Coordinates of C-alpha atoms in Angstrom, one line a residue:
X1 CA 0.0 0.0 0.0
X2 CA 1.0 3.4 -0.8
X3 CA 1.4 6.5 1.1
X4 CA 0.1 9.3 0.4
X5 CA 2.6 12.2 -0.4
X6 CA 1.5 15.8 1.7
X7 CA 2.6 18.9 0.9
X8 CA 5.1 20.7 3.5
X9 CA 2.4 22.3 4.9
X10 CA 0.1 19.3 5.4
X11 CA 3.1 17.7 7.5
X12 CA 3.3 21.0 9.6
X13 CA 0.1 21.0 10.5
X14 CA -0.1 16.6 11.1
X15 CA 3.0 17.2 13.5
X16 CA 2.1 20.6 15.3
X17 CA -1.3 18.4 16.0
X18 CA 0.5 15.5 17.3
X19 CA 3.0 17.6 19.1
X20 CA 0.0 19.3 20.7
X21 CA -1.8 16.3 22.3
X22 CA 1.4 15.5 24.6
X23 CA 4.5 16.3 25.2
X24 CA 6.6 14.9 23.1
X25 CA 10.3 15.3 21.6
X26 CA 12.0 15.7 18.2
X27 CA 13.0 12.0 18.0
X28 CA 9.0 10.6 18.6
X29 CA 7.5 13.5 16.0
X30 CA 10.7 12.7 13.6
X31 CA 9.1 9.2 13.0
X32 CA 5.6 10.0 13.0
X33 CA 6.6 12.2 10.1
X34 CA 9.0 9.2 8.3
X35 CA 5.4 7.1 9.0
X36 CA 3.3 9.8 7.5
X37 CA 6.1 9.4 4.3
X38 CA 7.6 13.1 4.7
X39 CA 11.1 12.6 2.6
X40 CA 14.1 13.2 5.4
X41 CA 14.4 16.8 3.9
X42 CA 11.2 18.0 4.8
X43 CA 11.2 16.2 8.5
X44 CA 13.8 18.1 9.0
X45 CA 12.7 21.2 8.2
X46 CA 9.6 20.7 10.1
X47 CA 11.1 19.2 13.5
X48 CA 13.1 23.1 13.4
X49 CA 9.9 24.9 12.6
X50 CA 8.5 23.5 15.7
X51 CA 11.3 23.7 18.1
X52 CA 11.5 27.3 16.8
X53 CA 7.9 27.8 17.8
X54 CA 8.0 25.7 21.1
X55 CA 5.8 22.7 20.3
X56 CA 8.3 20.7 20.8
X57 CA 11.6 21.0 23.9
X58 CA 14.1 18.6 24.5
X59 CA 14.2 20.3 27.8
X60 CA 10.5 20.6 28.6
X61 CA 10.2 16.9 27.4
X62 CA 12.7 15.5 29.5
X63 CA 11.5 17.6 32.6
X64 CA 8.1 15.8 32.1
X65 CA 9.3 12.5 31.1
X66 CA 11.5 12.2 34.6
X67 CA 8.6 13.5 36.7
X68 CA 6.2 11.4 35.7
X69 CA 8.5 8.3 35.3
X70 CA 9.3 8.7 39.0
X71 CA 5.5 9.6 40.3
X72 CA 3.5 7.0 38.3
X73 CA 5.9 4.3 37.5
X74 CA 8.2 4.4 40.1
X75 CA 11.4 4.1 37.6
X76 CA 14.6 4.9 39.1
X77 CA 17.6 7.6 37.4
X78 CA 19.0 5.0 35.8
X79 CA 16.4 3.3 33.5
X80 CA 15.1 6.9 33.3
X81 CA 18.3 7.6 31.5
X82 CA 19.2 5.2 29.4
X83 CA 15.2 5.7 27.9
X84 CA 16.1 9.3 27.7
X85 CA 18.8 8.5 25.5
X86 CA 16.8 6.0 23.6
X87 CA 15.0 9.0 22.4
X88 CA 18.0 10.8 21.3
X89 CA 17.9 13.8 23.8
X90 CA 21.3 15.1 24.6
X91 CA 23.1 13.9 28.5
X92 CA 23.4 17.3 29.4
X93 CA 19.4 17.9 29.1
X94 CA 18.7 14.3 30.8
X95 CA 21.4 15.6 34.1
X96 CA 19.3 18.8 34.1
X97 CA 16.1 17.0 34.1
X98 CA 17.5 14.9 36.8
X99 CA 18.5 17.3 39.0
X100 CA 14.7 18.2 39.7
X101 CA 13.5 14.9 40.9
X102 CA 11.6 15.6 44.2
X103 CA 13.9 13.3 46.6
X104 CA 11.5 13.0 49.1
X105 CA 9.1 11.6 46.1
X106 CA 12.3 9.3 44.7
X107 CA 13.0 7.6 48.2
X108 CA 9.4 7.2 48.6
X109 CA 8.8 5.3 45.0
X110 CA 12.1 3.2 46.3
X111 CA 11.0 2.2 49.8
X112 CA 7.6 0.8 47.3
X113 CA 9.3 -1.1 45.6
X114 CA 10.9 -2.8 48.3
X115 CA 7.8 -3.1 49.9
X116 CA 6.6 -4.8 46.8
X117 CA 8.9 -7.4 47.1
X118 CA 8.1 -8.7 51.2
X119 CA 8.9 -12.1 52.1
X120 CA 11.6 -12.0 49.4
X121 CA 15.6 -12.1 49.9
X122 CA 17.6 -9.2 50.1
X123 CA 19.3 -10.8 46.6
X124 CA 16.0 -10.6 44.9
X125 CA 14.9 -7.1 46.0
X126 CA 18.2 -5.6 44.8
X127 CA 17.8 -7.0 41.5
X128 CA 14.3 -6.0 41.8
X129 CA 15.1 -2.4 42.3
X130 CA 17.9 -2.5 40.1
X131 CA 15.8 -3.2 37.5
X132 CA 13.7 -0.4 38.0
X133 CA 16.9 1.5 37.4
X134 CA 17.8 2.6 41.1
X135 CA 21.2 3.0 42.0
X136 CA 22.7 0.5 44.4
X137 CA 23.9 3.4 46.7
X138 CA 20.6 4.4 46.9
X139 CA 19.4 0.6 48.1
X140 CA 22.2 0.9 50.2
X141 CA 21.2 4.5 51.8
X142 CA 17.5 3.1 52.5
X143 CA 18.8 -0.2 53.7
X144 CA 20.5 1.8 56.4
X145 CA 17.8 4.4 57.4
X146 CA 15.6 1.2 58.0
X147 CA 17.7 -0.7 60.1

């Protein structure tokens, strides 16, 4: 099946669309364009026009993407990271981001998670929360306070 081919204008207004409903960063509206069949050009030109009018931030992404990967899914700084940089957003953004995690709210998502795992050895819960992408000085800080 073919795609349809838009004009540069059609793409615009697809993407500014998509990049409206949720925050999302160059990488994620770069292939829904390459889906949509925008030749690489074009994508380009596009992903610029909307950074240039803020429908799209790195920044503002990553911000988002580390809060709520901490509040709702209880992901740790490392896994939230390494999925950062999955999405192509550059380390100095993802540190930034980082530095804005509500500690209280990050010790809190840890001590769940090992409260998930009751009944189990100390062996499984660290690979449990390591998983989650928690550091192991972190596990080691909590370990600590509890005892």
């Amino acid at each position: 099946m073919e795609k349809t081919v838009l004009s540069e204008p059609a793409y615009l207004s697809k993407a500014e669309h998509y990049a409206a409903s949720a925050e999302r960063c160059r990488e994620q509206v770069r292939r829904k364009l390459v889906s949509w069949g925008a030749p690489a050009a074009v994508c380009e030109r596009i992903l610029d026009t909307l950074e240039d009018t803020h429908f799209i931030s790195e920044t503002r992404y990553a911000e988002a993407f580390v809060h709520d990967k901490v509040a709702y899914q209880g992901w740790g700084r490392r896994k939230i990271k390494w999925m950062l940089l999955g999405e192509h957003i550059s380390e100095s953004v993802i540190d930034e981001a980082l530095k804005n995690i509500d500690e209280q709210e990050y010790f809190h998502q840890l001590r769940r998670a090992i409260a998930q795992k009751k009944g189990a050895t100390w062996d499984q819960v660290t690979r449990f929360v390591l998983q989650r992408g928690f550091l192991p000085d972190e596990l080691t800080q909590v370990r600590q306070d509890a005892e």
